Short mmCIF file of C-alpha atoms in Angstrom, two decimals:
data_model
loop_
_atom_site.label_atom_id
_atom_site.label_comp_id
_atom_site.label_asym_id
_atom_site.label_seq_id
_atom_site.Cartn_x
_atom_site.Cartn_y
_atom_site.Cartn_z
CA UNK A 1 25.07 47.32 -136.74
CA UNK A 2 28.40 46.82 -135.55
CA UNK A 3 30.86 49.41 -136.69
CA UNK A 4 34.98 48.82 -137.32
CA UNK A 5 35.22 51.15 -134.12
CA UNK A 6 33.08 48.65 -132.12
CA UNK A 7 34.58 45.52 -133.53
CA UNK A 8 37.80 47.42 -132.07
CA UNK A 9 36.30 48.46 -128.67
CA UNK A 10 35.08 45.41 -128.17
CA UNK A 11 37.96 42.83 -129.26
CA UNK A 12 40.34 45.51 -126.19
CA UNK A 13 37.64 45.46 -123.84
CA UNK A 14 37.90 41.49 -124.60
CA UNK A 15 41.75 41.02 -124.29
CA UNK A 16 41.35 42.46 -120.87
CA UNK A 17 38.69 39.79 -119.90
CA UNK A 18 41.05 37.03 -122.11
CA UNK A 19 43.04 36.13 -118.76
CA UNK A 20 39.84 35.61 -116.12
CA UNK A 21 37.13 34.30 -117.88
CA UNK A 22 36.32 31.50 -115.26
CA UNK A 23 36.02 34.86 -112.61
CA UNK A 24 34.07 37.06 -114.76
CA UNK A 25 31.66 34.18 -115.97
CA UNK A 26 31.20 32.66 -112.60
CA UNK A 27 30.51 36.99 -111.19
CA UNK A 28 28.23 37.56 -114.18
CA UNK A 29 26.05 34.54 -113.01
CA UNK A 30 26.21 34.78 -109.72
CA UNK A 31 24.61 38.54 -109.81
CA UNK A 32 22.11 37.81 -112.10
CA UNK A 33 20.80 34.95 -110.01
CA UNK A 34 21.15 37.63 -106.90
CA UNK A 35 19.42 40.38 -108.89
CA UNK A 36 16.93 38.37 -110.78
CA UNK A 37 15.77 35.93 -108.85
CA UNK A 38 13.12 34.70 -111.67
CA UNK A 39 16.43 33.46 -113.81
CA UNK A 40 17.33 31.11 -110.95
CA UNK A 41 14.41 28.54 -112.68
CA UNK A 42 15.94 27.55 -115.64
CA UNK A 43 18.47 25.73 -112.97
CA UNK A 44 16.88 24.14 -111.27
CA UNK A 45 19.96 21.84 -111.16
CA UNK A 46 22.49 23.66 -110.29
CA UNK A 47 23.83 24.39 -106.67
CA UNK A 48 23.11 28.23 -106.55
CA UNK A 49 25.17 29.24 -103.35
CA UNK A 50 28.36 31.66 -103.74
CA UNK A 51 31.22 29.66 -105.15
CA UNK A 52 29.47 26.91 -106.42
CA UNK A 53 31.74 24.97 -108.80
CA UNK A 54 28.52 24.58 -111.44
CA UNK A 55 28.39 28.32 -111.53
CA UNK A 56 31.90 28.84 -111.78
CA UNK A 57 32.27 26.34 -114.81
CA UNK A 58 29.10 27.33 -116.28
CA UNK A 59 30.15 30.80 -116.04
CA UNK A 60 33.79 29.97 -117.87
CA UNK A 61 31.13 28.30 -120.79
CA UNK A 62 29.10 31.25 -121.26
CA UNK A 63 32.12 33.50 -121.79
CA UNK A 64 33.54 30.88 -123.52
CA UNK A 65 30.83 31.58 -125.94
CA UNK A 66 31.07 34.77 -125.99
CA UNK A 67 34.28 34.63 -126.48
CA UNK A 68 33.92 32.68 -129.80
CA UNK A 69 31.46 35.39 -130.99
CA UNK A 70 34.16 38.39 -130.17
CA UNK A 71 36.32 36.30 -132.49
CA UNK A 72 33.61 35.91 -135.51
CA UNK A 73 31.68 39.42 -135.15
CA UNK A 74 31.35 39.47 -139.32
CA UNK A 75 29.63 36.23 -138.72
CA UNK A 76 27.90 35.76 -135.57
CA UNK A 77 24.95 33.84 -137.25
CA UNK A 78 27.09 31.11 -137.74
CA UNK A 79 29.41 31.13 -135.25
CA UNK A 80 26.13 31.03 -132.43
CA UNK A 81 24.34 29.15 -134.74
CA UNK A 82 24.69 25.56 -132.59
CA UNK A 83 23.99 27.58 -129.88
CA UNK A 84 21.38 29.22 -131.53
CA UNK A 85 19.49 25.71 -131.68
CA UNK A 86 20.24 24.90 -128.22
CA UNK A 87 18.48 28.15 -126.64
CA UNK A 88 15.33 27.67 -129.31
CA UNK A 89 14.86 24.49 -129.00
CA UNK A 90 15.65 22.64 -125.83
CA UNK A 91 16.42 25.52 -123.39
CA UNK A 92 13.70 27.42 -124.66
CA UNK A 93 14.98 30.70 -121.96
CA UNK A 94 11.97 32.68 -122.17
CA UNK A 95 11.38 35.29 -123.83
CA UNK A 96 14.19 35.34 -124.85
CA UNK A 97 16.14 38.98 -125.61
CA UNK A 98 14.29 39.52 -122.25
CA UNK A 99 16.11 36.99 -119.99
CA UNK A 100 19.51 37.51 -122.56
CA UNK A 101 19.29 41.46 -121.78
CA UNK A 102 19.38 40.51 -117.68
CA UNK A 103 22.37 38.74 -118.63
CA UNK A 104 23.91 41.57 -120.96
CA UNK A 105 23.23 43.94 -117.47
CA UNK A 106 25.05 42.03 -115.59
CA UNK A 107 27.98 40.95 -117.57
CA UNK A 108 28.43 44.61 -118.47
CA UNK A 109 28.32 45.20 -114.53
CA UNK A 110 31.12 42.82 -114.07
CA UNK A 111 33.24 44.32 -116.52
CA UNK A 112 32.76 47.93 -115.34
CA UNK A 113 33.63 46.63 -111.89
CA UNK A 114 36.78 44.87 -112.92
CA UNK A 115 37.97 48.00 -116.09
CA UNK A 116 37.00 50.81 -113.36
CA UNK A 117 37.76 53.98 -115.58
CA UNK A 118 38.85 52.20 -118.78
CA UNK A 119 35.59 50.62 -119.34
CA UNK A 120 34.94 54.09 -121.22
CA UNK A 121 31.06 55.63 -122.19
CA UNK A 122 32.70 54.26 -125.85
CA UNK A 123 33.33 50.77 -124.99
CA UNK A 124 30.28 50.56 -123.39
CA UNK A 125 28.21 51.63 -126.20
CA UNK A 126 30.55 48.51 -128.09
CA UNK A 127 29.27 46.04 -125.74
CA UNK A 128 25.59 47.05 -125.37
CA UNK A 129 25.33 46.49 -129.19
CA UNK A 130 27.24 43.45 -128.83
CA UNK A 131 25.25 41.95 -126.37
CA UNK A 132 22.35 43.16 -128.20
CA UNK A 133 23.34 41.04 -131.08
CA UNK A 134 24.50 37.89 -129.79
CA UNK A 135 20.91 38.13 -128.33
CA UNK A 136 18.69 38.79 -131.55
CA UNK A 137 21.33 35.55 -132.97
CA UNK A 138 20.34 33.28 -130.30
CA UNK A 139 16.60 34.04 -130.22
CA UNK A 140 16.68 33.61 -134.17
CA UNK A 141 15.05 30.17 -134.64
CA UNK A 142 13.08 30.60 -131.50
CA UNK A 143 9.65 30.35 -134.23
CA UNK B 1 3.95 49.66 -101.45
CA UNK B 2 7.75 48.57 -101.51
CA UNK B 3 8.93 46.93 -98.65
CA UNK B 4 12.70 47.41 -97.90
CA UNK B 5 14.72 45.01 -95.50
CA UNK B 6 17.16 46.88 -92.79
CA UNK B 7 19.74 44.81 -95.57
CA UNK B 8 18.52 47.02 -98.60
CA UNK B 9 18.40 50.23 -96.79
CA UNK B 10 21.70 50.00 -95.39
CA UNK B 11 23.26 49.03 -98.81
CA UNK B 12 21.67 51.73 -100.40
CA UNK B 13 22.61 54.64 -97.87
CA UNK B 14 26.04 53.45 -97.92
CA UNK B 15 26.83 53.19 -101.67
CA UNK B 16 24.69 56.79 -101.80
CA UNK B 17 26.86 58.31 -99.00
CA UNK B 18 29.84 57.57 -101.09
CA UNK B 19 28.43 59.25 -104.72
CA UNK B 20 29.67 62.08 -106.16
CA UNK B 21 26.12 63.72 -107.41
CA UNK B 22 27.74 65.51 -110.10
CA UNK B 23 29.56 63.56 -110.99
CA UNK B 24 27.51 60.41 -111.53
CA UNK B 25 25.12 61.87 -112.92
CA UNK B 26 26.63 63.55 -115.36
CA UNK B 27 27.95 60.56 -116.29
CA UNK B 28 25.47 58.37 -116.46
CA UNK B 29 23.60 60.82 -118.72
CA UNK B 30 25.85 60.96 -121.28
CA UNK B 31 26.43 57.67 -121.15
CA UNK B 32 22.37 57.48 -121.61
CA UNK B 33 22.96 59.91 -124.20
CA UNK B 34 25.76 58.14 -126.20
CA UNK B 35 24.77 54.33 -125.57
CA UNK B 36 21.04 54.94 -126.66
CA UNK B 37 21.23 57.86 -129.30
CA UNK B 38 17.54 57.95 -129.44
CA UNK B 39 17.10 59.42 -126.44
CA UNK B 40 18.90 62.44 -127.57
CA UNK B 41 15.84 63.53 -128.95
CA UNK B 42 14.15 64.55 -125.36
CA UNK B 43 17.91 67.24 -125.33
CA UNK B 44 17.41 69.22 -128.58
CA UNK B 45 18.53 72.38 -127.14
CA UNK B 46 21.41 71.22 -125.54
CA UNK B 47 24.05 72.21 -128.55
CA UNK B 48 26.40 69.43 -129.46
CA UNK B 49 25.74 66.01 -128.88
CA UNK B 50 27.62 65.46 -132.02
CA UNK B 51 30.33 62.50 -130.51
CA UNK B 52 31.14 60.78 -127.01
CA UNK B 53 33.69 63.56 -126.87
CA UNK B 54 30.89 65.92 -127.05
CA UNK B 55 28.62 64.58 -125.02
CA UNK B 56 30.98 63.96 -122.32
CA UNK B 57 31.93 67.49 -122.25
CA UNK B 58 28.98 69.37 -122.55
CA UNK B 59 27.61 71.50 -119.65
CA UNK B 60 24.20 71.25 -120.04
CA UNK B 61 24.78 67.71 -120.18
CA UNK B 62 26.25 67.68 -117.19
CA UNK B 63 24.14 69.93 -115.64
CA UNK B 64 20.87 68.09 -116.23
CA UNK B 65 22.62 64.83 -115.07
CA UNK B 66 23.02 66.51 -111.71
CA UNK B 67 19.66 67.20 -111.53
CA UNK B 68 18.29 63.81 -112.58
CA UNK B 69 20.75 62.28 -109.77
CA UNK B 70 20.23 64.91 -107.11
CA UNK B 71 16.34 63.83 -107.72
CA UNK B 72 17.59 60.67 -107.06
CA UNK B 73 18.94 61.32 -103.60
CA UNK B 74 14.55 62.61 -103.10
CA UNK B 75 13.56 58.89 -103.90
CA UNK B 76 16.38 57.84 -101.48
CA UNK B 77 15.19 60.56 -98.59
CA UNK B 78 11.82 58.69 -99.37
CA UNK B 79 11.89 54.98 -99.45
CA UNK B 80 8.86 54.31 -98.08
CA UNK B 81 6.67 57.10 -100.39
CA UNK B 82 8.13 57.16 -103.58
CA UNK B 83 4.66 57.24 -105.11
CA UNK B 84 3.87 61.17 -103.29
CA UNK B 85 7.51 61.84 -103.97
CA UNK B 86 7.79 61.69 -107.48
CA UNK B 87 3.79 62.40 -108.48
CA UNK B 88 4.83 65.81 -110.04
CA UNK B 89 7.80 64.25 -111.89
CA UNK B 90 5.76 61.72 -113.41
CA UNK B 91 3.15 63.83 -114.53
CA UNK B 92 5.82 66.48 -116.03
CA UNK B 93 7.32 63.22 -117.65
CA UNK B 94 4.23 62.56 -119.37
CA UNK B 95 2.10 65.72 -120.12
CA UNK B 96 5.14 68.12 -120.91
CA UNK B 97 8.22 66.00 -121.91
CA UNK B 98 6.75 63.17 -123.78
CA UNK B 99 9.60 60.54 -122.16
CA UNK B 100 8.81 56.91 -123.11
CA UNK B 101 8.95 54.97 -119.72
CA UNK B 102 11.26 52.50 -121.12
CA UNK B 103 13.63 55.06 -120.60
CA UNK B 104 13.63 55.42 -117.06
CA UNK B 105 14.16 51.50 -117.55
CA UNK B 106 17.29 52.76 -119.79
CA UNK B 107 18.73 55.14 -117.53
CA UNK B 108 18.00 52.98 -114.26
CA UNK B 109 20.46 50.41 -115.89
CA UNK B 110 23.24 52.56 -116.59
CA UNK B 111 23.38 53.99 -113.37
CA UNK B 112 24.06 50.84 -112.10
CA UNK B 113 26.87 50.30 -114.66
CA UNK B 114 28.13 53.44 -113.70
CA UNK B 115 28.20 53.07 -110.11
CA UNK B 116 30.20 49.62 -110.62
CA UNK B 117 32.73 51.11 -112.85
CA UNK B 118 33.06 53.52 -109.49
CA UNK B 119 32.84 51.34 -106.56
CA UNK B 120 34.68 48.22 -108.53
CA UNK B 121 34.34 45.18 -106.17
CA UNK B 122 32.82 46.70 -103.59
CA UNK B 123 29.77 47.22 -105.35
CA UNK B 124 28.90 43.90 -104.60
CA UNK B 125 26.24 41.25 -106.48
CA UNK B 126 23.95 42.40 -102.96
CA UNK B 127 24.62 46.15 -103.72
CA UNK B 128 23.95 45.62 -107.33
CA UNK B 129 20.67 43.64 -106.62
CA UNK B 130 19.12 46.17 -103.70
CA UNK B 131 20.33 49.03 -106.36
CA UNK B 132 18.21 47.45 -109.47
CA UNK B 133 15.51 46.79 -107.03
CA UNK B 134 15.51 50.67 -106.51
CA UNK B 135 16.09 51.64 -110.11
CA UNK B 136 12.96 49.48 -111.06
CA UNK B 137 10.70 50.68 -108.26
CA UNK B 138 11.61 54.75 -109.48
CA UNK B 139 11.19 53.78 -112.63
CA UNK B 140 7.94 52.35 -111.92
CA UNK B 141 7.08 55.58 -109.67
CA UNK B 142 8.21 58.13 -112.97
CA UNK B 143 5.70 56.05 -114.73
CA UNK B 144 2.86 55.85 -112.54
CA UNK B 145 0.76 59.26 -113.90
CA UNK B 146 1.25 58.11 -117.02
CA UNK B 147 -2.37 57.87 -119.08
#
């Protein structure tokens, strides 16, 4: 459960991200497609190379996202819930908290990389149980 | 067997030539320690692990860290016979400490974290991937006695 210390943590580790999402989306994706090759299939779509536009903007969405979570953390059922749908039902990213966590590594490797010392033991502990729950919200309606 | 690429090898004696044992390892226990709570229970006789604060600044904290990462630097001496290398480990792991595997899993992934918050950009998306790659494949060698 999130505490009031990691709703804190989390909304200062956020403000830092506030002003480079499209760079720390478009990072977060491009390592976990580097690191986990196996995440690559679901797109199949996309043009994969370093700097690809399609990663950059999809990147910008996915913090986007998360972005709108950070903002409803009392309520992240319904504030994911559309999104919720979307990964249950036609992106179907399987199984899910597994791929999600690969994501979660990553994103949390982009932020350490960009907050050096500042992304304290704390704030990390924030995020990892922010991640975690965006994840159990998304796989919700998976059955 | 793991096969490592020229690539991988180099990546990986580079970051490690730059790494503070100490103090990486230190840190990346506690942060084991404070991000995961559960796994406190494997440290019962290491006094307070009461708060970050605590964790952070005990010494047998950051004395076992060292040793976990100086371990480390074994796998790294050993690329190409992890399995031999860590055979002991594994079994002490299993028979004496009781460690759940997923652990190892736990701990691989906050090194990583750890060495990014270190290395910042340099610790690029082909340093991270080579470094997970090795992470796994310990992992996979702590857990290999296991029955």
């Amino acid at each position: 459960m999130l505490t009031c210390e990691d709703k804190k943590l989390i909304q200062a580790v956020w403000e830092k991200v506030a002003g480079c999402q499209e760079e720390v989306g478009g990072e977060t994706l491009e390592r976990m497609f580097v690191t986990y090759p196996q995440t690559k299939t679901y797109f199949p779509h996309f043009d994969l190379h370093h700097g690809s536009d399609q990663i950059r903007c999809h990147g910008k969405k996915v913090v986007g996202a998360l972005g709108t979570a950070v903002k409803n953390l009392d309520n992240l059922s319904q504030a994911l819930s559309e999104l919720s749908n979307l990964h249950a039902y036609n992106l179907r990213v399987d199984p899910p908290c597994f791929v999600l966590q690969l994501l979660a590594q990553c994103f949390q490797v982009v932020l350490a990389a960009h907050l050096g010392k500042d992304y304290t033991p704390e704030k990390h502990a924030a995020v990892d149980k922010f991640m975690s729950a965006v994840a159990a919200v998304l796989a919700e309606k998976y059955r | 067997m793991v096969h490592w690429t020229a690539e991988e090898k180099q990546l990986i004696t580079s970051v490690w030539g730059k790494v503070n044992v100490e103090e990486c390892g230190a840190e990346a226990l506690a942060r084991l320690l404070i991000v995961y709570p559960w796994t406190q229970r494997f440290f019962d006789n290491f006094g307070n692990l009461s708060s970050p604060t605590a964790i952070v600044g005990n010494p047998k904290v950051r004395a076992h860290g060292k040793k976990v990462l100086t371990s480390f630097g074994d796998a790294i001496k050993n690329l190409d016979n992890l399995k031999a290398t860590y055979a002991k480990l594994s079994e002490l792991h299993c028979d004496k400490l009781h460690v759940d595997p997923e652990n190892f899993r736990l701990l691989g992934d906050i090194l990583i974290i750890v060495l990014a918050a270190h290395f910042g950009k340099d610790f690029t998306p082909a340093c991270q991937a080579t470094w997970q790659k090795l992470v796994g494949v310990v992992a996979h060698a702590l857990a290999r006695k296991y029955h």
